[in-house]
Amino acid sequence: MEYSSGDGASQTNLALIGAGVMGEAIASALLSKGACDPRHLSVSDVRDYRLDALGQQLGVNTCSSNREAVAGASVILLAVKPQAMDTVLSDISDAIGSDQLVISVAAGIDTEWIERRLLPGARVVRAMPNTPGIIGMGITAISPGKHATEQDVSVTEGLFRCMGEVVQVDETLMDAVTGLSGSGPAYCFMFIESLAEAGVLNGLPRDVALKLACWTAMGAAALVKDSGDHPAVLKSRVTSPAGTTAAGLAVLERMGFRAAVIDAVTSAASRSKQLSSQDT
Ligand SMILES: NC(=O)c1ccc[n+]([C@@H]2O[C@H](COP(=O)([O-])OP(=O)(O)OC[C@H]3O[C@@H](n4cnc5c(N)ncnc54)[C@H](OP(=O)(O)O)[C@@H]3O)[C@@H](O)[C@H]2O)c1
C-alpha cells in the first residue's frame, strides 16, 4: 500500500499481517481517508476468506504468505492476536531489515519482546488503538521501541490519525492505556445500554430510549472535549440544588459508580500486565 503521512510528503508501501477486526479497521480507515492507495496495500492472513473479503471490499493486494506481504514494504503492521505473534515473527524475522518499520497493535506484547525476535537494530513501534477508530473516532496510544526514530513515531502517528486521535506515552504506561481506552469502549457501551434500559423501565419506547442514551453520552463526551472544561465543572453546572440531577447523582455515588469505574480500569490494566508477563 502507498501510505501518505497526511502532509503529502511521504509515500510508503505498507504490509498488513492479520486481516481480522483490527486489521480491517486500520485498512478501512487508511483507505477511507485517502491516506493510501489500495493497490499498494499488501495484506496477509491465515484465513483465505478474510483475505478474499478484504480484497473484494477494499481492493487491496492479498498475499498467500506473510513473507510475500512484507517484501518491499517500508511499514509492516502486525495485527494478529498476541498468541500468534511468535509464529508471525519467526515467519518474517529474517526478511525484515533496519530499513523497515514494524508497528504492532498486539495487546500486552512489548517492543523489547518483538525486537528480540527480529534482527538487531529492528525499528519497532507499539500502538494501542480502540474500536471507535472504525468510524474515525478512536484514540491510539503509541510507544517507540529502542531503535525507532522520530520519523518512525511521526509515520505511526500519521497512520493512526486516520482512526482518530493519537497520543504518545511511555511504554510502561501501556497497561494503563489498555485498561482505559483499549477496554473503555466496552464500559461506555455498558453505560449506554444501562441508560437505555432505565429509560425503558420508565416507559420510553426502546428505540427512543437508546437514541436518547446514545446522544446523551456522545454529547457529554463532545462537550468535555470541545469546551476544555473539567468534567467535574460541567457536572456541577447541570446540578441544581435539590434538583433532579442531584437526586440521580446521589444514587450513583451511594451505589459506588465512581469506585466501580476506577476498579474496572485498574483491573483491566492488571490483567493486561499479567498477560504481558506470560511468555506468549
Ligand atoms: N479488536 C480490538 O478492539 C483491539 C484493540 C486494540 C488492539 N487489538 C489488537 O489487535 C490484534 C488483532 O486483534 P483482532 O481483534 O483484529 O483479532 P482477529 O480478529 O482474530 O484477527 C487476527 C487475524 O490474524 C489471523 N492470523 C492468525 N495467525 C496468523 C498468522 N500466523 N499469520 C497471519 N495471520 C494470522 C487470524 O486468523 P485466525 O482467526 O485463524 O487466528 C485472524 O484472521 C490483537 O493483538 C489485539 O490485541 C485489538
Short mmCIF file of N, CA, C and O in Angstrom, two decimals, residues 107-109 126 128 174-179 183 266-278:
data_model
loop_
_atom_site.label_atom_id
_atom_site.label_comp_id
_atom_site.label_asym_id
_atom_site.label_seq_id
_atom_site.Cartn_x
_atom_site.Cartn_y
_atom_site.Cartn_z
N ALA A 107 -1.99 -6.48 21.96
CA ALA A 107 -2.09 -6.11 23.37
C ALA A 107 -1.11 -6.92 24.20
O ALA A 107 -0.95 -8.13 23.99
N GLY A 108 -0.44 -6.25 25.11
CA GLY A 108 0.42 -6.94 26.07
C GLY A 108 1.75 -7.44 25.52
O GLY A 108 2.47 -8.15 26.22
N ILE A 109 2.07 -7.11 24.28
CA ILE A 109 3.37 -7.54 23.72
C ILE A 109 4.25 -6.30 23.62
O ILE A 109 3.93 -5.37 22.88
N ARG A 126 5.03 0.36 19.13
CA ARG A 126 3.84 -0.33 19.64
C ARG A 126 2.67 0.65 19.64
O ARG A 126 2.84 1.83 19.97
N MET A 128 -1.69 1.07 20.59
CA MET A 128 -2.91 0.52 21.17
C MET A 128 -4.10 1.36 20.70
O MET A 128 -4.43 2.39 21.27
N MET A 174 1.53 1.45 28.98
CA MET A 174 0.63 0.81 28.01
C MET A 174 -0.45 -0.06 28.67
O MET A 174 -1.54 -0.20 28.14
N ASP A 175 -0.14 -0.66 29.84
CA ASP A 175 -1.18 -1.46 30.52
C ASP A 175 -2.31 -0.55 30.99
O ASP A 175 -3.48 -0.90 30.90
N ALA A 176 -1.93 0.64 31.48
CA ALA A 176 -2.96 1.60 31.92
C ALA A 176 -3.79 2.06 30.73
O ALA A 176 -5.03 2.19 30.82
N VAL A 177 -3.14 2.28 29.59
CA VAL A 177 -3.85 2.67 28.36
C VAL A 177 -4.84 1.57 27.97
O VAL A 177 -6.01 1.83 27.65
N THR A 178 -4.36 0.32 28.03
CA THR A 178 -5.22 -0.81 27.67
C THR A 178 -6.46 -0.85 28.56
O THR A 178 -7.58 -1.05 28.08
N GLY A 179 -6.24 -0.63 29.87
CA GLY A 179 -7.35 -0.65 30.83
C GLY A 179 -8.33 0.48 30.62
O GLY A 179 -9.53 0.35 30.87
N SER A 183 -9.99 -0.99 26.62
CA SER A 183 -11.20 -1.67 27.10
C SER A 183 -12.36 -0.70 27.29
O SER A 183 -13.52 -1.13 27.39
N THR A 266 -8.54 -0.34 36.65
CA THR A 266 -7.37 -0.89 37.35
C THR A 266 -7.28 -2.39 37.14
O THR A 266 -6.19 -2.95 36.92
N SER A 267 -8.43 -3.05 37.17
CA SER A 267 -8.45 -4.49 37.00
C SER A 267 -8.05 -4.88 35.56
O SER A 267 -7.28 -5.83 35.35
N ALA A 268 -8.56 -4.13 34.58
CA ALA A 268 -8.19 -4.40 33.18
C ALA A 268 -6.70 -4.15 32.96
O ALA A 268 -6.02 -4.90 32.25
N ALA A 269 -6.18 -3.08 33.59
CA ALA A 269 -4.75 -2.78 33.46
C ALA A 269 -3.91 -3.90 34.08
O ALA A 269 -2.90 -4.32 33.51
N SER A 270 -4.36 -4.42 35.23
CA SER A 270 -3.62 -5.52 35.88
C SER A 270 -3.65 -6.77 35.02
O SER A 270 -2.66 -7.50 34.90
N ARG A 271 -4.81 -7.02 34.42
CA ARG A 271 -4.94 -8.20 33.55
C ARG A 271 -4.00 -8.07 32.34
O ARG A 271 -3.36 -9.05 31.93
N SER A 272 -3.90 -6.85 31.80
CA SER A 272 -3.01 -6.61 30.67
C SER A 272 -1.56 -6.88 31.08
O SER A 272 -0.79 -7.53 30.37
N LYS A 273 -1.20 -6.40 32.28
CA LYS A 273 0.16 -6.61 32.80
C LYS A 273 0.43 -8.10 32.98
O LYS A 273 1.49 -8.60 32.62
N GLN A 274 -0.57 -8.79 33.53
CA GLN A 274 -0.45 -10.23 33.77
C GLN A 274 -0.24 -10.97 32.44
O GLN A 274 0.63 -11.84 32.33
N LEU A 275 -1.03 -10.60 31.43
CA LEU A 275 -0.91 -11.25 30.12
C LEU A 275 0.46 -10.98 29.51
O LEU A 275 1.07 -11.86 28.91
N SER A 276 0.95 -9.73 29.69
CA SER A 276 2.23 -9.40 29.07
C SER A 276 3.40 -10.07 29.79
O SER A 276 4.45 -10.26 29.20
N SER A 277 3.20 -10.45 31.06
CA SER A 277 4.30 -11.09 31.77
C SER A 277 4.39 -12.58 31.44
O SER A 277 5.39 -13.22 31.70
N GLN A 278 3.29 -13.12 30.83
CA GLN A 278 3.37 -14.52 30.41
C GLN A 278 4.19 -14.57 29.14
O GLN A 278 4.09 -13.68 28.31
#
